[in-house]
CSV table of C-alpha atoms in Angstrom, one decimal:
chain,number,residue,atom,x,y,z
A,1,MET,CA,77.7,136.6,135.9
A,2,PHE,CA,81.7,136.4,136.1
A,3,LYS,CA,82.4,140.0,136.5
A,4,LEU,CA,86.2,141.3,135.9
A,5,ARG,CA,86.1,143.3,138.8
A,6,ASP,CA,86.2,139.7,140.7
A,7,MET,CA,88.9,139.0,138.7
A,8,LYS,CA,90.8,141.8,139.7
A,9,LYS,CA,90.3,140.5,143.6
A,10,ARG,CA,91.7,137.5,142.8
A,11,PRO,CA,95.2,137.6,140.5
A,12,GLY,CA,96.1,134.3,141.6
A,13,PHE,CA,92.7,132.5,140.7
A,14,LEU,CA,93.0,134.8,137.1
A,15,THR,CA,96.1,133.3,136.5
A,16,VAL,CA,95.5,129.4,137.3
A,17,PHE,CA,92.0,129.8,135.2
A,18,LEU,CA,93.9,131.5,132.5
A,19,ILE,CA,96.4,128.6,132.2
A,20,ILE,CA,93.3,125.9,132.7
A,21,LEU,CA,91.4,127.8,129.6
A,22,LEU,CA,94.7,127.5,127.3
A,23,SER,CA,95.6,124.1,128.6
A,24,LEU,CA,91.9,122.6,127.5
A,25,PRO,CA,92.9,121.7,123.8
A,26,VAL,CA,96.1,120.2,124.4
A,27,LEU,CA,94.9,118.5,127.0
A,28,ALA,CA,91.8,116.9,124.8
A,29,GLN,CA,94.4,116.1,122.6
A,30,LYS,CA,96.4,114.0,124.8
A,31,ARG,CA,93.5,112.1,125.7
A,32,GLY,CA,93.2,111.0,122.4
A,33,ASN,CA,89.9,111.5,121.3
A,34,ALA,CA,88.7,113.1,118.2
A,35,LEU,CA,85.7,112.9,115.2
A,36,VAL,CA,87.2,111.5,111.7
A,37,LYS,CA,84.5,112.4,109.1
A,38,ILE,CA,84.5,110.6,105.7
A,39,SER,CA,82.3,111.6,102.8
A,40,ASN,CA,81.5,109.9,99.7
A,41,PRO,CA,81.4,112.8,97.0
A,42,LEU,CA,79.4,110.6,94.0
A,43,ALA,CA,76.2,109.0,93.5
A,44,ASN,CA,78.0,105.6,93.6
A,45,GLU,CA,77.8,103.4,96.6
A,46,ARG,CA,81.3,102.0,97.6
A,47,GLN,CA,81.3,98.5,98.5
A,48,ASP,CA,84.3,97.2,100.9
A,49,GLU,CA,86.2,100.9,100.1
A,50,LEU,CA,89.4,101.3,101.6
A,51,VAL,CA,90.2,103.8,103.8
A,52,VAL,CA,93.9,104.9,104.8
A,53,LEU,CA,95.1,107.3,107.4
A,54,THR,CA,98.3,108.3,107.5
A,55,ARG,CA,100.1,108.6,110.7
A,56,LYS,CA,100.3,112.1,110.1
A,57,PHE,CA,96.6,112.9,109.8
A,58,ILE,CA,96.2,110.8,113.4
A,59,GLU,CA,98.4,112.6,115.0
A,60,ARG,CA,97.0,116.1,113.7
A,61,LYS,CA,94.0,114.7,115.5
A,62,LEU,CA,95.4,113.1,118.5
A,63,GLY,CA,99.0,114.6,118.9
A,64,ALA,CA,102.2,112.5,119.1
A,65,ILE,CA,101.2,109.1,119.3
A,66,GLY,CA,104.4,107.4,120.1
A,67,LYS,CA,103.9,104.0,120.6
A,68,ASP,CA,100.7,104.3,121.7
A,69,ASP,CA,97.6,102.1,120.3
A,70,ILE,CA,94.5,103.6,118.5
A,71,ASN,CA,91.4,102.4,118.1
A,72,LEU,CA,88.3,103.2,115.7
A,73,ARG,CA,84.6,103.2,116.2
A,74,THR,CA,81.9,104.5,114.6
A,75,ILE,CA,79.5,107.4,115.8
A,76,LYS,CA,77.1,104.6,117.2
A,77,GLY,CA,80.0,102.4,119.2
A,78,THR,CA,80.7,99.8,116.5
A,79,PRO,CA,84.1,98.7,116.5
A,80,VAL,CA,85.9,99.0,113.3
A,81,LEU,CA,88.8,96.6,112.5
A,82,LEU,CA,92.3,98.2,111.8
A,83,GLN,CA,95.3,97.5,109.8
A,84,PHE,CA,98.6,99.0,110.9
A,85,ASP,CA,101.2,98.9,108.1
A,86,ASP,CA,104.6,99.7,108.3
A,87,LEU,CA,105.4,100.8,104.9
A,88,ASP,CA,109.3,101.8,105.6
A,89,SER,CA,110.5,99.0,107.8
A,90,ASP,CA,111.4,101.5,110.1
A,91,GLY,CA,109.7,99.5,113.0
A,92,THR,CA,106.9,102.1,113.1
A,93,TRP,CA,103.2,102.0,111.5
A,94,ASP,CA,103.2,104.5,108.9
A,95,GLU,CA,99.1,104.2,107.9
A,96,VAL,CA,96.1,102.7,109.2
A,97,ALA,CA,93.8,100.8,106.7
A,98,PHE,CA,90.3,99.5,106.8
A,99,LEU,CA,87.3,98.9,104.9
A,100,TYR,CA,83.9,100.4,104.8
A,101,ASN,CA,80.9,100.3,102.9
A,102,PHE,CA,79.5,103.9,102.0
A,103,LYS,CA,76.1,104.8,100.5
A,104,ILE,CA,75.6,107.3,97.6
A,105,ARG,CA,76.8,110.7,99.3
A,106,GLU,CA,77.2,109.7,102.5
A,107,THR,CA,79.4,110.9,105.5
A,108,VAL,CA,80.3,108.8,108.1
A,109,THR,CA,81.6,110.0,111.3
A,110,PHE,CA,83.9,107.7,113.4
A,111,ARG,CA,85.8,108.3,117.2
A,112,LEU,CA,89.4,107.8,116.7
A,113,ALA,CA,90.9,107.4,120.4
A,114,ARG,CA,94.0,106.1,122.0
A,115,GLY,CA,94.1,103.0,123.7
A,116,ARG,CA,93.8,99.1,122.8
A,117,GLY,CA,90.5,98.4,120.5
A,118,ALA,CA,87.8,95.5,120.5
A,119,MET,CA,89.8,92.1,119.7
A,120,PHE,CA,88.7,90.8,116.4
A,121,LYS,CA,88.9,87.2,115.2
A,122,ALA,CA,89.6,88.5,112.0
A,123,VAL,CA,88.9,86.6,108.6
A,124,VAL,CA,92.1,87.0,106.4
A,125,ARG,CA,91.0,89.1,102.9
A,126,ALA,CA,94.2,89.8,101.7
A,127,HIS,CA,97.5,88.0,101.3
A,128,VAL,CA,100.5,88.3,99.4
A,129,ARG,CA,103.6,85.4,99.3
A,130,GLN,CA,106.9,84.4,97.6
A,131,ARG,CA,107.9,81.0,98.7
A,132,ARG,CA,111.5,79.1,97.0
A,133,LYS,CA,111.3,75.5,96.5
A,134,ASN,CA,112.9,73.3,99.1
A,135,ALA,CA,115.7,70.4,98.2
A,136,GLY,CA,112.4,67.8,98.0
A,137,ASN,CA,109.3,68.2,96.5
A,138,THR,CA,108.1,71.1,99.2
A,139,PHE,CA,108.2,75.2,99.5
A,140,GLY,CA,109.6,77.1,102.1
A,141,LEU,CA,107.7,79.6,104.0
A,142,PRO,CA,106.6,82.7,102.9
A,143,MET,CA,110.0,85.8,102.3
A,144,ASP,CA,110.3,89.1,103.3
A,145,ARG,CA,112.7,89.5,100.4
A,146,ASP,CA,114.1,87.4,97.9
A,147,SER,CA,116.2,88.3,94.5
A,148,VAL,CA,116.6,86.9,91.5
A,149,PRO,CA,120.3,88.0,89.2
A,150,ALA,CA,120.0,89.0,85.8
A,151,GLY,CA,118.6,86.1,82.9
A,152,GLN,CA,116.9,84.3,85.4
A,153,PRO,CA,115.7,81.4,82.9
A,154,ASN,CA,111.8,80.5,82.9
A,155,THR,CA,111.3,76.8,84.2
A,156,ASP,CA,111.0,74.4,81.4
A,157,PHE,CA,108.4,71.6,82.7
A,158,SER,CA,109.9,68.9,80.8
A,159,LYS,CA,112.6,68.8,82.7
A,160,LYS,CA,111.1,69.8,86.4
A,161,ALA,CA,108.7,68.6,88.5
A,162,LEU,CA,108.1,71.9,90.4
A,163,PRO,CA,109.6,75.5,89.9
A,164,PRO,CA,112.3,77.2,91.9
A,165,PHE,CA,109.2,79.4,93.1
A,166,LEU,CA,105.9,78.6,93.9
A,167,THR,CA,103.5,79.0,90.9
A,168,GLU,CA,107.1,80.2,89.3
A,169,GLY,CA,106.8,83.6,91.7
A,170,PRO,CA,105.0,86.2,93.7
A,171,ALA,CA,101.3,85.5,93.8
A,172,TRP,CA,98.7,87.9,95.5
A,173,GLU,CA,95.2,87.6,96.0
A,174,ASN,CA,92.3,88.7,98.1
A,175,ASP,CA,88.8,86.8,98.7
A,176,LYS,CA,87.4,87.5,94.8
A,177,VAL,CA,90.7,87.2,92.5
A,178,GLY,CA,94.5,86.2,92.6
A,179,PHE,CA,97.0,87.3,90.3
A,180,ARG,CA,100.9,86.5,90.3
A,181,ILE,CA,104.5,87.5,88.3
A,182,TYR,CA,106.6,85.4,86.8
A,183,MET,CA,110.1,86.0,88.7
A,184,ASP,CA,112.5,85.0,85.6
A,185,VAL,CA,113.0,86.8,82.0
A,186,ARG,CA,109.2,86.9,81.6
A,187,ASN,CA,108.1,89.4,84.2
A,188,THR,CA,104.7,88.7,83.0
A,189,LYS,CA,101.7,88.9,85.2
A,190,ASP,CA,98.9,86.1,85.4
A,191,ILE,CA,95.3,85.9,86.8
A,192,TRP,CA,94.0,83.5,89.2
A,193,GLY,CA,90.1,83.1,88.7
A,194,LYS,CA,88.7,82.5,92.4
A,195,ILE,CA,85.0,80.8,92.8
A,196,THR,CA,86.0,80.6,96.8
A,197,PRO,CA,86.6,83.8,99.4
A,198,VAL,CA,89.4,81.4,101.2
A,199,MET,CA,93.1,82.1,100.7
A,200,MET,CA,94.9,79.7,98.2
A,201,MET,CA,98.2,80.6,96.8
A,202,ASP,CA,99.7,78.6,99.8
A,203,THR,CA,98.6,75.6,98.5
A,204,VAL,CA,97.7,76.4,94.8
A,205,GLY,CA,101.2,75.1,92.5
A,206,ALA,CA,102.6,72.8,95.6
A,207,LYS,CA,102.2,69.4,94.2
A,208,PRO,CA,103.4,68.1,91.1
A,209,GLY,CA,101.0,66.5,89.0
A,210,VAL,CA,98.2,69.1,90.4
A,211,ASN,CA,97.5,70.7,87.3
A,212,TYR,CA,96.1,74.7,87.8
A,213,HIS,CA,94.8,75.5,84.7
A,214,GLU,CA,92.1,72.8,84.9
A,215,PHE,CA,89.0,74.3,86.8
A,216,SER,CA,89.2,73.0,90.3
A,217,ASN,CA,86.9,73.6,93.5
A,218,TRP,CA,88.5,76.9,94.2
A,219,GLY,CA,89.3,78.2,90.4
A,220,MET,CA,91.6,78.3,88.0
A,221,ASP,CA,94.4,79.7,86.0
A,222,ILE,CA,92.5,82.0,83.8
A,223,LEU,CA,94.9,83.7,81.3
A,224,ALA,CA,97.0,82.8,78.5
A,225,VAL,CA,99.7,85.7,78.1
A,226,GLY,CA,102.1,84.7,75.4
A,227,LYS,CA,103.9,87.6,74.6
A,228,SER,CA,101.8,89.9,75.3
A,229,LEU,CA,102.1,92.5,78.7
A,230,GLY,CA,99.4,89.9,79.9
A,231,ALA,CA,97.6,91.5,82.5
A,232,GLY,CA,99.0,94.6,83.6
A,233,SER,CA,102.7,94.3,83.0
A,234,LEU,CA,104.9,97.1,82.5
A,235,ALA,CA,107.1,98.5,79.4
A,236,LEU,CA,108.6,101.8,78.1
A,237,LEU,CA,107.8,103.8,75.3
A,238,VAL,CA,110.9,105.5,74.8
A,239,PRO,CA,112.4,107.6,71.9
A,240,VAL,CA,115.4,105.8,70.0
A,241,ASN,CA,117.0,107.2,67.2
A,242,GLY,CA,113.8,109.6,66.3
A,243,LYS,CA,111.1,106.9,66.8
A,244,ASP,CA,109.1,105.6,69.9
A,245,THR,CA,109.9,102.4,70.5
A,246,LEU,CA,108.2,99.9,73.1
A,247,ILE,CA,110.7,98.2,75.4
A,248,ARG,CA,109.3,95.3,77.4
A,249,LEU,CA,110.5,95.4,81.1
A,250,GLY,CA,111.9,92.0,80.9
A,251,GLY,CA,115.0,89.7,79.0
A,252,VAL,CA,118.1,89.7,80.5
A,253,ASN,CA,118.4,93.4,80.2
A,254,MET,CA,115.8,93.7,83.0
A,255,GLY,CA,118.4,93.4,85.7
A,256,PRO,CA,118.3,91.9,89.1
A,257,VAL,CA,114.8,91.8,90.2
A,258,ILE,CA,114.4,92.1,93.9
A,259,TYR,CA,110.9,91.3,96.0
A,260,GLN,CA,109.8,92.8,99.0
A,261,LYS,CA,107.0,92.2,100.8
A,262,VAL,CA,105.3,95.3,103.1
A,263,ALA,CA,102.6,94.3,104.2
A,264,ASP,CA,100.4,90.9,104.6
A,265,GLY,CA,96.8,91.2,105.3
A,266,PRO,CA,94.3,90.2,106.6
A,267,LEU,CA,92.7,93.4,104.7
A,268,ARG,CA,95.3,94.5,102.8
A,269,ALA,CA,98.6,93.4,100.9
A,270,ILE,CA,101.1,95.2,100.2
A,271,PHE,CA,104.7,94.3,98.2
A,272,ARG,CA,107.2,95.6,95.9
A,273,MET,CA,109.2,94.4,92.7
A,274,HIS,CA,112.8,96.3,92.2
A,275,TYR,CA,114.3,96.6,89.2
A,276,PRO,CA,117.6,98.6,90.0
A,277,LYS,CA,119.9,98.4,86.7
A,278,TRP,CA,117.5,98.0,83.8
A,279,GLN,CA,119.4,98.9,80.7
A,280,LEU,CA,116.7,99.9,77.8
A,281,THR,CA,119.1,99.8,75.0
A,282,GLU,CA,122.7,100.7,74.2
A,283,GLY,CA,124.0,104.2,74.5
A,284,LEU,CA,121.5,105.1,77.6
A,285,PRO,CA,122.1,105.0,81.4
A,286,PRO,CA,120.7,102.2,83.1
A,287,VAL,CA,116.7,102.5,84.8
A,288,SER,CA,115.8,102.2,88.2
A,289,LEU,CA,112.2,100.8,88.4
A,290,THR,CA,110.2,100.0,91.4
A,291,GLU,CA,106.2,98.6,91.2
A,292,GLU,CA,104.7,98.7,94.4
A,293,ILE,CA,101.0,96.4,94.4
A,294,SER,CA,98.4,96.6,96.6
A,295,ILE,CA,95.1,94.4,96.9
A,296,TRP,CA,92.4,94.6,99.6
A,297,GLY,CA,89.1,92.6,100.5
A,298,GLY,CA,86.1,92.7,98.2
A,299,GLN,CA,87.5,93.9,95.1
A,300,TYR,CA,88.1,92.4,91.7
A,301,PHE,CA,91.7,94.4,91.2
A,302,TYR,CA,95.3,95.0,92.1
A,303,GLN,CA,96.2,98.7,92.2
A,304,SER,CA,99.6,99.7,91.0
A,305,LYS,CA,102.3,102.3,91.6
A,306,VAL,CA,105.4,102.5,89.4
A,307,THR,CA,108.0,104.7,90.3
A,308,VAL,CA,110.6,105.7,87.7
A,309,ARG,CA,114.3,106.9,88.0
A,310,ASN,CA,116.6,108.2,85.3
A,311,ALA,CA,113.7,107.2,82.7
A,312,PRO,CA,114.9,109.1,79.1
A,313,ALA,CA,113.5,112.3,78.2
A,314,GLY,CA,110.0,111.9,76.5
A,315,ALA,CA,109.1,108.5,78.2
A,316,LYS,CA,105.9,107.0,78.5
A,317,LEU,CA,105.0,104.2,81.0
A,318,VAL,CA,102.8,101.5,79.4
A,319,THR,CA,100.6,98.6,80.8
A,320,GLY,CA,98.6,96.3,78.9
A,321,ILE,CA,95.6,94.4,78.3
A,322,VAL,CA,96.5,90.1,76.4
A,323,ASN,CA,94.6,90.6,73.1
A,324,LEU,CA,94.8,86.6,72.4
A,325,LYS,CA,91.2,85.9,72.0
A,326,SER,CA,89.2,89.3,72.7
A,327,GLU,CA,87.6,90.7,69.2
A,328,ALA,CA,87.9,94.4,70.2
A,329,SER,CA,88.8,96.9,73.1
A,330,GLN,CA,86.3,99.7,74.7
A,331,THR,CA,86.9,103.1,76.5
A,332,ILE,CA,85.2,104.2,79.2
A,333,HIS,CA,85.6,107.8,80.6
A,334,ALA,CA,84.0,108.8,84.2
A,335,GLY,CA,84.8,112.0,86.0
A,336,ALA,CA,88.6,112.7,85.7
A,337,GLY,CA,89.3,108.6,84.9
A,338,ALA,CA,89.2,106.5,82.0
A,339,ALA,CA,89.1,102.7,81.4
A,340,LEU,CA,90.2,100.9,78.7
A,341,TYR,CA,88.7,97.1,78.7
A,342,THR,CA,87.7,94.2,76.7
A,343,PHE,CA,84.9,91.5,77.1
A,344,ASP,CA,84.9,88.3,75.4
A,345,GLN,CA,84.8,84.2,75.8
A,346,GLN,CA,88.3,84.8,76.6
A,347,SER,CA,89.3,82.9,79.5
A,348,GLU,CA,91.1,79.4,79.5
A,349,ASN,CA,87.8,77.9,81.1
A,350,LYS,CA,86.3,79.2,77.4
A,351,ASP,CA,84.0,81.4,79.0
A,352,SER,CA,83.3,85.3,79.7
A,353,LEU,CA,86.1,87.1,81.1
A,354,GLY,CA,86.3,91.1,81.3
A,355,LEU,CA,89.7,92.9,81.6
A,356,ALA,CA,90.5,96.5,82.0
A,357,VAL,CA,92.8,98.9,83.0
A,358,ALA,CA,92.1,102.3,85.0
A,359,VAL,CA,93.5,105.3,85.5
A,360,PRO,CA,92.3,108.3,87.7
A,361,ASN,CA,93.3,110.9,85.8
A,362,ALA,CA,92.8,110.4,82.1
A,363,LYS,CA,94.9,113.6,81.2
A,364,ASN,CA,97.6,113.0,78.2
A,365,VAL,CA,96.9,108.8,78.6
A,366,ILE,CA,96.9,107.3,75.2
A,367,PHE,CA,95.1,104.1,74.6
A,368,GLY,CA,96.5,101.7,71.7
A,369,GLU,CA,97.2,98.2,70.4
A,370,THR,CA,100.4,96.6,69.5
A,371,PRO,CA,100.4,94.1,66.3
A,372,LYS,CA,98.9,90.4,66.6
A,373,ALA,CA,102.0,89.0,64.3
A,374,SER,CA,104.8,86.9,65.1
A,375,GLY,CA,108.3,88.0,66.1
A,376,ASP,CA,109.9,90.1,69.0
A,377,GLY,CA,108.8,92.8,71.3
A,378,VAL,CA,105.3,93.0,72.8
A,379,LEU,CA,102.7,91.4,71.1
A,380,SER,CA,98.8,90.7,71.0
A,381,THR,CA,98.4,93.9,73.5
A,382,TYR,CA,95.8,96.5,73.8
A,383,THR,CA,98.1,99.4,75.6
A,384,ALA,CA,97.4,102.3,77.8
A,385,ALA,CA,100.6,104.7,77.7
A,386,MET,CA,100.9,107.1,80.7
A,387,PRO,CA,102.9,110.1,80.9
A,388,LEU,CA,105.8,109.5,82.9
A,389,ILE,CA,107.8,112.1,85.5
A,390,ASN,CA,111.0,111.0,86.9
A,391,ASN,CA,110.5,110.2,90.8
A,392,THR,CA,107.0,110.5,90.7
A,393,PRO,CA,104.8,107.7,91.3
A,394,VAL,CA,102.3,106.8,88.2
A,395,GLN,CA,99.3,104.6,89.0
A,396,PHE,CA,97.0,102.4,87.4
A,397,ARG,CA,94.6,99.5,88.0
A,398,PHE,CA,94.3,96.0,86.7
A,399,TYR,CA,90.7,94.7,87.0
A,400,SER,CA,89.9,90.7,86.0
A,401,GLY,CA,85.9,90.1,86.0
A,402,TRP,CA,85.5,86.0,85.7
A,403,ILE,CA,81.6,85.3,85.1
A,404,LYS,CA,82.6,82.1,87.7
A,405,SER,CA,83.5,84.6,90.2
A,406,SER,CA,80.4,86.7,89.7
A,407,GLY,CA,77.2,86.9,87.7
A,408,GLN,CA,77.5,90.5,87.2
A,409,PHE,CA,80.3,90.0,84.7
A,410,ALA,CA,78.0,87.5,82.6
A,411,THR,CA,77.5,89.9,79.7
A,412,GLN,CA,79.3,92.7,78.9
A,413,PRO,CA,77.0,95.5,79.8
A,414,GLY,CA,77.2,94.2,83.1
A,415,PHE,CA,81.0,94.3,83.1
A,416,GLY,CA,80.8,97.7,81.6
A,417,SER,CA,78.4,98.9,84.0
A,418,TYR,CA,80.7,97.5,87.1
A,419,LEU,CA,83.6,99.7,85.4
A,420,THR,CA,81.9,102.9,84.9
A,421,LYS,CA,81.3,102.9,88.4
A,422,GLN,CA,84.6,102.1,89.6
A,423,THR,CA,86.4,104.4,87.2
A,424,ALA,CA,84.5,107.2,88.9
A,425,ASN,CA,85.0,106.3,92.1
A,426,TYR,CA,88.9,105.8,91.5
A,427,ALA,CA,89.0,109.2,90.2
A,428,GLY,CA,87.0,110.7,92.6
A,429,GLY,CA,88.1,109.4,96.3
A,430,LEU,CA,86.8,109.9,99.6
A,431,VAL,CA,87.2,113.3,101.4
A,432,ILE,CA,88.6,112.6,104.9
A,433,LYS,CA,88.6,115.6,107.2
């Protein structure tokens, strides 16, 4: 046994001994090995669950990272494919993302370490792109940033064979489903039904005369949107002269529109749509709105985070589901979350399609419906109105469950069961320690 009197006889040794003891935690951090425990708290499995580790979290585990490589393995030594995302375009990654399958109430332990990990031949499972038309009938390379002025017109295909942007604006997809947004005065979101895991958004719409509204070996455009909010388009509900008025994010008053790519796979794709000078109505100052959209492998939804600045007091953010062919809407409450959905023979292929908006916190969210009558404004839409705080992101997910993509969407009970689990998982996130 090491006795105190022995240390008194060797003061130099005691000093060195104490320094070594005090240094051990620091040295361990600098060596960069740490355990990360991730738990699924719910009685639902989570397939291809997105796990995000922030730089701040990793540095709490490993100490300052700088430009060091980072790798992750399961406790059994299986390497994990990581994606490093620079969210603020400063040249340094801010988040590490990966996909993992979690069993019911499972806790998985990973080993986080400095150093380059295993080399992967990664399969691309998520993609975003914006491409402008060249002088001929071709399109340029994907752009990191693009913009259009206020009043950008939609394409008149009776006069032009191809639009100024591939598929009329930014498109994003994963190995299950795809979406697009018209980068013009319509500013509406649409859905690509997919039957292949291959990324298709760089080829669909690139050739004149090839109709993507007809079923083909990759899928098709499956949604008609009309004057609705389509597949999760945006509006604000604002008090005007004492009356709540629904104002679509679109038209000339929307102002200029800016596209910004943030991350492009292989696991997760992220982009932002900026609307810096949205003039809601006369007498109100312009509103600035940014929507950050992300999609990752294995899921039938995209996730939206909307931040509004200078919104009028009492305004609500509204999104919705097109209601041109559905007979009724349904609601689901699971945990703290909720979902609004439809299921009907409502695809452009005249077969079963489930559509849904889900929110992780149902408090003060109001589900409603706009008129189906002809006229101006937002029509034929089931709506979800969410509380809005200036400069604070509001989050939702938009789901598309097409029968051709998966047999689980063949019936309303099948889609409803899927959506109930999804909503519960959305509301009850992973626990990461």
